[in-house]
Short mmCIF file of C-alpha atoms in Angstrom, two decimals:
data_model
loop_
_atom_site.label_atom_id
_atom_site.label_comp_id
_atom_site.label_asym_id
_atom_site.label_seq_id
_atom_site.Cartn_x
_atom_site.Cartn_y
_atom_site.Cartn_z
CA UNK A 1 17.93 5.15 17.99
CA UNK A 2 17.97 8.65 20.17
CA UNK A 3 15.24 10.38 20.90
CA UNK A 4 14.91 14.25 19.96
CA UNK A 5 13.01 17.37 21.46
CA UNK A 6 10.99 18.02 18.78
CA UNK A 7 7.28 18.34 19.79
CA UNK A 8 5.43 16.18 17.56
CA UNK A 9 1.59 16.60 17.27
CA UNK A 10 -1.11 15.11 19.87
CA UNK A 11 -4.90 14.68 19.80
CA UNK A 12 -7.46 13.51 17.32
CA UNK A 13 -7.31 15.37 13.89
CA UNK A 14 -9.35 14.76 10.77
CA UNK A 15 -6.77 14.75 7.75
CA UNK A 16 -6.71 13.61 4.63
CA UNK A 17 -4.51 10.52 3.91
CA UNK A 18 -1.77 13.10 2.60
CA UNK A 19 -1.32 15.12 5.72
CA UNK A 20 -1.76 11.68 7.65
CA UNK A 21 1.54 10.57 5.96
CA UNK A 22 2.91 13.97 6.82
CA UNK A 23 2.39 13.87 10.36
CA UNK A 24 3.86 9.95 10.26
CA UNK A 25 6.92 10.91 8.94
CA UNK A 26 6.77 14.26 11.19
CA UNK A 27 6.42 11.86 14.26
CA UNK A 28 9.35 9.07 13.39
CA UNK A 29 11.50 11.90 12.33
CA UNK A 30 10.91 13.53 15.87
CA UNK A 31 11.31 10.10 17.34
CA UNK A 32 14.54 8.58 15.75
CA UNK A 33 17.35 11.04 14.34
CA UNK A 34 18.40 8.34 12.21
CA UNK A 35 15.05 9.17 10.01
CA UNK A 36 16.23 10.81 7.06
CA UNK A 37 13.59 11.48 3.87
CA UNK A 38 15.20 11.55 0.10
CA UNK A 39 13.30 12.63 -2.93
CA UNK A 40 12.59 14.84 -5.83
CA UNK A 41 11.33 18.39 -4.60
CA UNK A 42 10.59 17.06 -0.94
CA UNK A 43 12.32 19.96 0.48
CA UNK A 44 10.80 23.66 0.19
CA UNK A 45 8.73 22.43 -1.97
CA UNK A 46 6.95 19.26 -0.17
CA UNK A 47 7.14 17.22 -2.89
CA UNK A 48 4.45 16.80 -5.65
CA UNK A 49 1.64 15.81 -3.11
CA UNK A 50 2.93 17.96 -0.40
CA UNK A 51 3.50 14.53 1.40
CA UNK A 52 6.68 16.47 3.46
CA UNK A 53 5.70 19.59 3.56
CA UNK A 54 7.22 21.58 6.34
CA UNK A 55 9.69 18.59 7.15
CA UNK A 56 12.56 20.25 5.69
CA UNK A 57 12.48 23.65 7.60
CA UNK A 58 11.07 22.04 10.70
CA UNK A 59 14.27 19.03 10.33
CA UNK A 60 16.47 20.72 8.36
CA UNK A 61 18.43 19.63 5.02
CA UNK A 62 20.70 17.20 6.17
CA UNK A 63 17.53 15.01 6.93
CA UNK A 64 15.28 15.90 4.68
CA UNK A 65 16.95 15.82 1.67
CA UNK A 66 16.26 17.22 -1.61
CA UNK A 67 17.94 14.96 -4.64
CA UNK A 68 19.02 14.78 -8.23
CA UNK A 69 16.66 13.28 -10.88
CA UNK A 70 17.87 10.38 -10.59
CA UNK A 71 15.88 7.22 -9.15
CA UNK A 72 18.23 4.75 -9.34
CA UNK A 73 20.81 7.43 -7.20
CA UNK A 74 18.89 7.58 -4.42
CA UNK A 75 18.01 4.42 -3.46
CA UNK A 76 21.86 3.05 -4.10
CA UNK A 77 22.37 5.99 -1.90
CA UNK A 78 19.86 4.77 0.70
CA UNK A 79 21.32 1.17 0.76
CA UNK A 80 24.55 2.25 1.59
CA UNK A 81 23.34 4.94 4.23
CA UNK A 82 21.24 1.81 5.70
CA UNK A 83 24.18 -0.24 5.58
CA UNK A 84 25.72 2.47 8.01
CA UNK A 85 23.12 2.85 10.37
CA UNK A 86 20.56 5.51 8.62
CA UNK A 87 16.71 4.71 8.32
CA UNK A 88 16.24 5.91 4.66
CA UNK A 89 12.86 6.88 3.47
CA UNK A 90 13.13 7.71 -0.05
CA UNK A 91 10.01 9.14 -2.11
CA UNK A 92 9.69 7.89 -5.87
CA UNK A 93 7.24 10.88 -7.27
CA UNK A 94 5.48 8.66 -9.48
CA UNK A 95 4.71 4.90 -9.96
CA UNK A 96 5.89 4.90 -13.13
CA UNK A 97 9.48 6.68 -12.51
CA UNK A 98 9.92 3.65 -10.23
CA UNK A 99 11.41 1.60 -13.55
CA UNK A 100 15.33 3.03 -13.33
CA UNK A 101 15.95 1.77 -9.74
CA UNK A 102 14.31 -1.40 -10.02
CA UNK A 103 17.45 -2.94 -10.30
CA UNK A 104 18.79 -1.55 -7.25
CA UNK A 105 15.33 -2.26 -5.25
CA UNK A 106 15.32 -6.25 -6.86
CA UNK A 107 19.15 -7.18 -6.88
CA UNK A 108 20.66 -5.16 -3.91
CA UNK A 109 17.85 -3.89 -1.85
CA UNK A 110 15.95 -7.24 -1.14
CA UNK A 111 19.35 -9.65 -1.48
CA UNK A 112 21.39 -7.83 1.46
CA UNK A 113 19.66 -9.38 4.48
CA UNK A 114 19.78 -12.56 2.64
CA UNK A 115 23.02 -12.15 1.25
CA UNK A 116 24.80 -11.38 4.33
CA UNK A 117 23.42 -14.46 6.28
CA UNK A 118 20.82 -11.99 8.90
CA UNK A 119 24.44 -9.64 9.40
CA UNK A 120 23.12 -6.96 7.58
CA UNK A 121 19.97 -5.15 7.98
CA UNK A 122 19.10 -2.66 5.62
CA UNK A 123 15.87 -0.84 6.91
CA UNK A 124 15.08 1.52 3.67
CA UNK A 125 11.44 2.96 2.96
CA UNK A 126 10.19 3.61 -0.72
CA UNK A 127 7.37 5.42 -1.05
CA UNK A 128 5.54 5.81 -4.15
CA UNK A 129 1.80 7.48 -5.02
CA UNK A 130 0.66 4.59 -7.16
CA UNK A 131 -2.97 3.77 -8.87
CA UNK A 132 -5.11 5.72 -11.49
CA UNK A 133 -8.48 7.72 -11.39
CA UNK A 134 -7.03 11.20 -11.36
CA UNK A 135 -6.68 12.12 -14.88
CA UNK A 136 -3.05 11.72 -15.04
CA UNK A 137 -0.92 11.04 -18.63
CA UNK A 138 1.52 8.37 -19.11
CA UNK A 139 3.93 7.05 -16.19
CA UNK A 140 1.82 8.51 -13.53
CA UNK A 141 -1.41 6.34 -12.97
CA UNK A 142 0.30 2.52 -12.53
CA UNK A 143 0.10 -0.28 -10.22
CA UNK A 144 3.63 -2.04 -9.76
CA UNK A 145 2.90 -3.86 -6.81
CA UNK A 146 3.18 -7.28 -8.42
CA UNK A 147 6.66 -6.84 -9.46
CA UNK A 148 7.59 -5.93 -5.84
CA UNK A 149 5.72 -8.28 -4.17
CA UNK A 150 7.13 -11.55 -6.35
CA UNK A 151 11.06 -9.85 -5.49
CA UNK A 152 11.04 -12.07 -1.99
CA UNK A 153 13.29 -9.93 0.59
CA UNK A 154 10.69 -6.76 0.28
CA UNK A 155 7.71 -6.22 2.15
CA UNK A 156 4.91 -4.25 -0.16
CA UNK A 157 2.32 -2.80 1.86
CA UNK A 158 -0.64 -0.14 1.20
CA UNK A 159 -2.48 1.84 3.42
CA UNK A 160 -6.04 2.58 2.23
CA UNK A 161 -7.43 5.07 4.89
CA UNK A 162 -5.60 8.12 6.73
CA UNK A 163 -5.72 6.26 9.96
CA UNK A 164 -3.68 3.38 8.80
CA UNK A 165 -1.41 5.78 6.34
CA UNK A 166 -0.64 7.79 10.00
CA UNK A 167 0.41 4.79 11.51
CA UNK A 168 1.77 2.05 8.51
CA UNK A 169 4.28 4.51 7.34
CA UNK A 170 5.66 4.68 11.00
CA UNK A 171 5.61 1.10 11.11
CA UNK A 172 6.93 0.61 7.72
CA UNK A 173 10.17 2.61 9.32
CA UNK A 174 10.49 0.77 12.12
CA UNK A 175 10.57 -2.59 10.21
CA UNK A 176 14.28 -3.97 10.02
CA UNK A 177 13.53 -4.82 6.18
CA UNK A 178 12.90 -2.68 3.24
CA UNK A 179 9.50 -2.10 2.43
CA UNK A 180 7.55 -0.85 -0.64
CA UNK A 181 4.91 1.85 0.61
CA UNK A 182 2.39 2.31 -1.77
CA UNK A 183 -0.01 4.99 -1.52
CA UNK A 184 -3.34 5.31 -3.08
CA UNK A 185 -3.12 8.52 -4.84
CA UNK A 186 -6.47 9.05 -5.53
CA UNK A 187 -7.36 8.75 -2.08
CA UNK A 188 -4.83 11.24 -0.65
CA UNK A 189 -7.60 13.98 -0.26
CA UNK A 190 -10.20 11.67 1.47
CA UNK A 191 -10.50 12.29 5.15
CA UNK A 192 -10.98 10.91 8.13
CA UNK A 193 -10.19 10.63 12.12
CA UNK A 194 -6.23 9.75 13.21
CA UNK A 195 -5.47 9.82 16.36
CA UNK A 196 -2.01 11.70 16.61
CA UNK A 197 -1.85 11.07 20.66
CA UNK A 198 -1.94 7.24 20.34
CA UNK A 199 1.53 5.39 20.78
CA UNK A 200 1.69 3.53 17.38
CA UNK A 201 3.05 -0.18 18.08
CA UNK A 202 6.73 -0.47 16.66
CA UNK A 203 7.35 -3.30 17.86
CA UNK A 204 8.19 -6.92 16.34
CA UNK A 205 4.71 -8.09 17.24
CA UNK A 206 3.17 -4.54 16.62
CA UNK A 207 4.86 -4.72 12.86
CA UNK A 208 2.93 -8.16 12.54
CA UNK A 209 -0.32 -7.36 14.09
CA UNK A 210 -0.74 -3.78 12.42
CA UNK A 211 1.76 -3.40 9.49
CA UNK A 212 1.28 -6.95 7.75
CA UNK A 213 -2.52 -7.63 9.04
CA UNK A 214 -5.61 -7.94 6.66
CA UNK A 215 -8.53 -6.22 8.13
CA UNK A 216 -11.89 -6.88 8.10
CA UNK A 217 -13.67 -3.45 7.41
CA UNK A 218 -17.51 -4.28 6.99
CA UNK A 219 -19.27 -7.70 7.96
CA UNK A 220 -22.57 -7.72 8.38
CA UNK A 221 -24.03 -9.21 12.06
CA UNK A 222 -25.02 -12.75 10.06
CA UNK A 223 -25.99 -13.97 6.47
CA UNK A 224 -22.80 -12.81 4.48
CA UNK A 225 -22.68 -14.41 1.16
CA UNK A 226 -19.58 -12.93 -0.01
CA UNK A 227 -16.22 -11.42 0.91
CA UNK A 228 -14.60 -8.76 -1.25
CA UNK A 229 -11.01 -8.11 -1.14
CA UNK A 230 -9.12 -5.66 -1.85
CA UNK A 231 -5.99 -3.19 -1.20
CA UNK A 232 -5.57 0.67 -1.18
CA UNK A 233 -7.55 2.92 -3.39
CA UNK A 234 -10.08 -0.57 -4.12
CA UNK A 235 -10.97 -0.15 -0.83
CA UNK A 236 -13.55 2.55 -1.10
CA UNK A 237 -15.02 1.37 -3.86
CA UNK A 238 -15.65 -2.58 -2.36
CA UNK A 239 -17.01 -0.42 0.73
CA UNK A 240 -19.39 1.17 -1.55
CA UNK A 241 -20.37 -1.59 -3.82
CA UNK A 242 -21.23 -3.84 -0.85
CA UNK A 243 -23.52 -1.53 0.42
CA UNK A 244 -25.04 -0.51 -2.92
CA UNK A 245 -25.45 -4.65 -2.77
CA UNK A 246 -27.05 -4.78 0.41
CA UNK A 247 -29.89 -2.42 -0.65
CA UNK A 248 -30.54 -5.25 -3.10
CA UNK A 249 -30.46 -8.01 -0.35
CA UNK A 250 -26.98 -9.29 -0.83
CA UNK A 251 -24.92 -9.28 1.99
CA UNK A 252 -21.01 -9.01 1.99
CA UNK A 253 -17.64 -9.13 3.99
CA UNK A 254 -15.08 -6.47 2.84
CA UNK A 255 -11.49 -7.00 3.97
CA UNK A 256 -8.55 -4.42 3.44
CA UNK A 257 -5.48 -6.72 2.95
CA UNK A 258 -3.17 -3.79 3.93
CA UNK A 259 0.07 -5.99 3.04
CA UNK A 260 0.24 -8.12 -0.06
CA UNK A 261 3.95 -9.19 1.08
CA UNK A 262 3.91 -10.80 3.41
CA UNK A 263 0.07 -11.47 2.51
CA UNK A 264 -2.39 -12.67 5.57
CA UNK A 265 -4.26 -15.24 3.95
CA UNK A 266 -5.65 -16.53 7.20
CA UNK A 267 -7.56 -13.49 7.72
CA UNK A 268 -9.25 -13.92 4.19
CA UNK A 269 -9.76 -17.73 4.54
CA UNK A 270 -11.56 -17.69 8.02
CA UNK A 271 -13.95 -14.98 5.97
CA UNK A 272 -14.44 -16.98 3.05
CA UNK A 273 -15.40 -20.32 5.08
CA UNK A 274 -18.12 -17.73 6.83
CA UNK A 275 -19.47 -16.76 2.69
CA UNK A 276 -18.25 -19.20 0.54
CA UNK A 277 -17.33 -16.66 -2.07
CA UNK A 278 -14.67 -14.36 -2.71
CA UNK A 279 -14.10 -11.17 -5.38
CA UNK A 280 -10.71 -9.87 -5.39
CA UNK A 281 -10.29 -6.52 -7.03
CA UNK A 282 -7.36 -4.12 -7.56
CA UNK A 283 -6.06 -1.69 -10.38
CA UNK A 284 -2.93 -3.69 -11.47
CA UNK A 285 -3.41 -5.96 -14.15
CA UNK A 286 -5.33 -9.21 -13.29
CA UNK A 287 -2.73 -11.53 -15.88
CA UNK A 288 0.07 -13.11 -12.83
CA UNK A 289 -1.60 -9.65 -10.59
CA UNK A 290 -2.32 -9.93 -6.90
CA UNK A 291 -5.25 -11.42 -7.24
CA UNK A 292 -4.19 -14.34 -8.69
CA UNK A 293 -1.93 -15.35 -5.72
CA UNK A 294 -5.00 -14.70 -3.58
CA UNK A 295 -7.42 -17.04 -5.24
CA UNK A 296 -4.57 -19.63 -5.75
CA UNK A 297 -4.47 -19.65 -1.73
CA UNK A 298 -7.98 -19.28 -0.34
CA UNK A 299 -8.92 -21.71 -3.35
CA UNK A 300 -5.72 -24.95 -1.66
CA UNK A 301 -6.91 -23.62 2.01
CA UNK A 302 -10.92 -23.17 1.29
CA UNK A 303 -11.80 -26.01 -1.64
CA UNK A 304 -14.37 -27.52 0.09
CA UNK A 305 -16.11 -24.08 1.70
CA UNK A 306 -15.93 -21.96 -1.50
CA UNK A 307 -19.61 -22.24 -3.07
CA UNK A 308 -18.49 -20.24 -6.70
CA UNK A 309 -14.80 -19.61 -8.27
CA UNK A 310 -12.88 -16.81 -6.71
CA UNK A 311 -13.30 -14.01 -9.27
CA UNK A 312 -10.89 -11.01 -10.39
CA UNK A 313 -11.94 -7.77 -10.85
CA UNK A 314 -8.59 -5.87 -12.09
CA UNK A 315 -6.45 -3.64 -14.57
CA UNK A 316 -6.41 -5.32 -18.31
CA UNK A 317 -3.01 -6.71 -19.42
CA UNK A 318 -2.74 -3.56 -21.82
CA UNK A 319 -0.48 0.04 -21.20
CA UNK A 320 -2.42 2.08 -18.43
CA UNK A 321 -4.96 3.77 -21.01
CA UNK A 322 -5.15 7.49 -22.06
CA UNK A 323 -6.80 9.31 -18.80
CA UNK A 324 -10.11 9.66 -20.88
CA UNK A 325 -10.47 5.75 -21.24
CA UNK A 326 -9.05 5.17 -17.25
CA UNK A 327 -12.88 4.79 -15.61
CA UNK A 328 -13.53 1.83 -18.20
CA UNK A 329 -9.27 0.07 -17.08
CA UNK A 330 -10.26 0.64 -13.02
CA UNK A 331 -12.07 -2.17 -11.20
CA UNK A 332 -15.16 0.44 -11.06
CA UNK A 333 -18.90 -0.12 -9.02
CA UNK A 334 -20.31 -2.17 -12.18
CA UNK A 335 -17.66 -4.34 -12.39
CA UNK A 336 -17.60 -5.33 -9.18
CA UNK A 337 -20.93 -5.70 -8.68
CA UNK A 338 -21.22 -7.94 -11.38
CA UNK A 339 -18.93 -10.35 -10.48
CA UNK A 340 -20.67 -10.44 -7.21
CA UNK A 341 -23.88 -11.03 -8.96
CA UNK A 342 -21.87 -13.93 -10.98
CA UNK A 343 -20.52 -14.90 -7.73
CA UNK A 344 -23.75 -15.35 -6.41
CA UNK A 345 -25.49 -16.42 -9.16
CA UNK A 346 -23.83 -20.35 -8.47
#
């Protein structure tokens, strides 16, 4: 790793989890000139999100690199440019395009480490918008994270705030294994405070502590009676519905589990034996989703705490729907709060 002259930015900004991203990848570009970016349009263009925009002129092509069509091209291309040293972070436009290199990402990508005995490290990003509730057609409102998280030699992780999507993504390429970087599109226009002059924490223990650590992100000062879970663009809405909840008395934990591979269960079990119940919710379908794991393993760890069944709040095991049926498919506010109020209701 060498470091470069590049100015990157400093101070506290309010961005929107887009230009957050940007100004991650901005910084480890800056930082290590082994950083190189692959995609669809992510040269002059930005990509579709504007997600690099400005990286090629201010980097130049070599490193931010504008590719076929071709999914399963690039990321064979970034294995073997990880194999010789390069930190590959490629950009999959959509979820759903994801599909042709999924054979690379689940036979190659996450078998080399393991393959190779620890010899060979193979340190490739893949970043992909992923979730529904912007009006999207077919291919481009999904939640894959299941697939990527049961493929063991990948770490899947999802920022849910432009804070954490500032410094995950750094993280994420610093991380000696590939990772899956999921990012909320529906939330890449919300805003809020990053601090661009903080030192974000690559190291071993930094990568453990920040890039693979559930947060909790609302408990109440006492008399929680419920935690809510949940993962990028869920998030928001948990944060809402538990304080829509409170205004009716009920009082709730809500934890951001950041990482669902590896997933930090302790985090979610020391908040459930405070409540006694837990609602998981997230867009991918609830049939073998996410969520399942997660009640699986607070359920062996928390039997005798747990005052009601963990319940799911998720995607139906059908197609993602036409965009005009999406807001009846996403774990929404009534949904939620109604399996709190079932939650509660043992």
């Amino acid at each position: 790793m060498s470091a470069t002259t590049t100015p990157v930015s400093t101070g506290t900004a309010t961005l929107p989890l887009a230009k957050a991203i940007n100004e991650g990848l901005r910084a480890a570009l800056g930082r290590d000139d082994s950083v190189m970016l692959m995609g669809e349009d992510i040269g002059p263009l930005g990509g579709v999100f504007r997600i690099t925009d400005g990286l090629q002129a201010e980097f130049g092509a070599d490193r931010v690199v504008d590719t076929p069509l071709a999914e399963s091209g690039i990321v064979g291309t970034a294995i073997g440019l990880a194999m010789a040293g390069y930190r590959p972070v490629c950009e999959i436009q959509f979820e759903g395009f994801v599909y042709p290199a999924f054979d690379q990402i689940t036979s190659q990508l996450a078998k080399i480490r393991y393959r190779s005995s620890g010899d060979l490290e193979v340190p490739v990003v893949i970043r992909m918008p992923f979730g529904g509730g912007i009006g999207a057609i077919e291919h481009h409102s999904e939640s894959p994270e299941a697939y990527f998280a049961h493929t063991a030699g990948l770490r899947v992780v999802s920022p849910a705030t432009a804070a954490d999507g500032y410094a995950m993504i750094q993280q994420a390429i610093a991380s000696p294994d590939p990772v899956i970087f999921l990012e909320p599109k529906a939330r890449y226009w919300d805003k809020a405070a990053v601090d661009l002059g903080s030192e974000v924490d690559l190291s071993t223990e930094g990568l453990t502590d920040g890039l693979h650590a559930a947060r909790v992100v609302r408990r109440p000062a006492e008399g929680a009676q419920a935690t809510l879970v949940g993962y990028g663009p869920t998030v928001k809405t948990l944060l809402t519905a538990a304080e829509l909840a409170a205004q009716d008395g009920q009082q709730t934990e809500v934890i951001d589990l950041r990482s669902l591979s590896p997933l930090d269960v302790d985090t979610v079990a020391a908040s459930v034996e405070r409540t006694g119940r837990l609602v998981v919710a997230h867009e991918a379908p609830g049939f073998l989703g996410p969520g399942a794991e997660l009640a699986a393993a607070v359920t062996e760890r928390c039997f005798y705490s747990l005052e009601a069944p963990v319940l799911r709040v998720a995607g139906f095991h059908t197609p993602y729907p036409a965009s005009v049926h999406e807001e009846h498919y996403l774990p929404g506010l009534d949904r939620i709060l109604d399996a709190l109020d079932r939650a509660l209701s043992y």
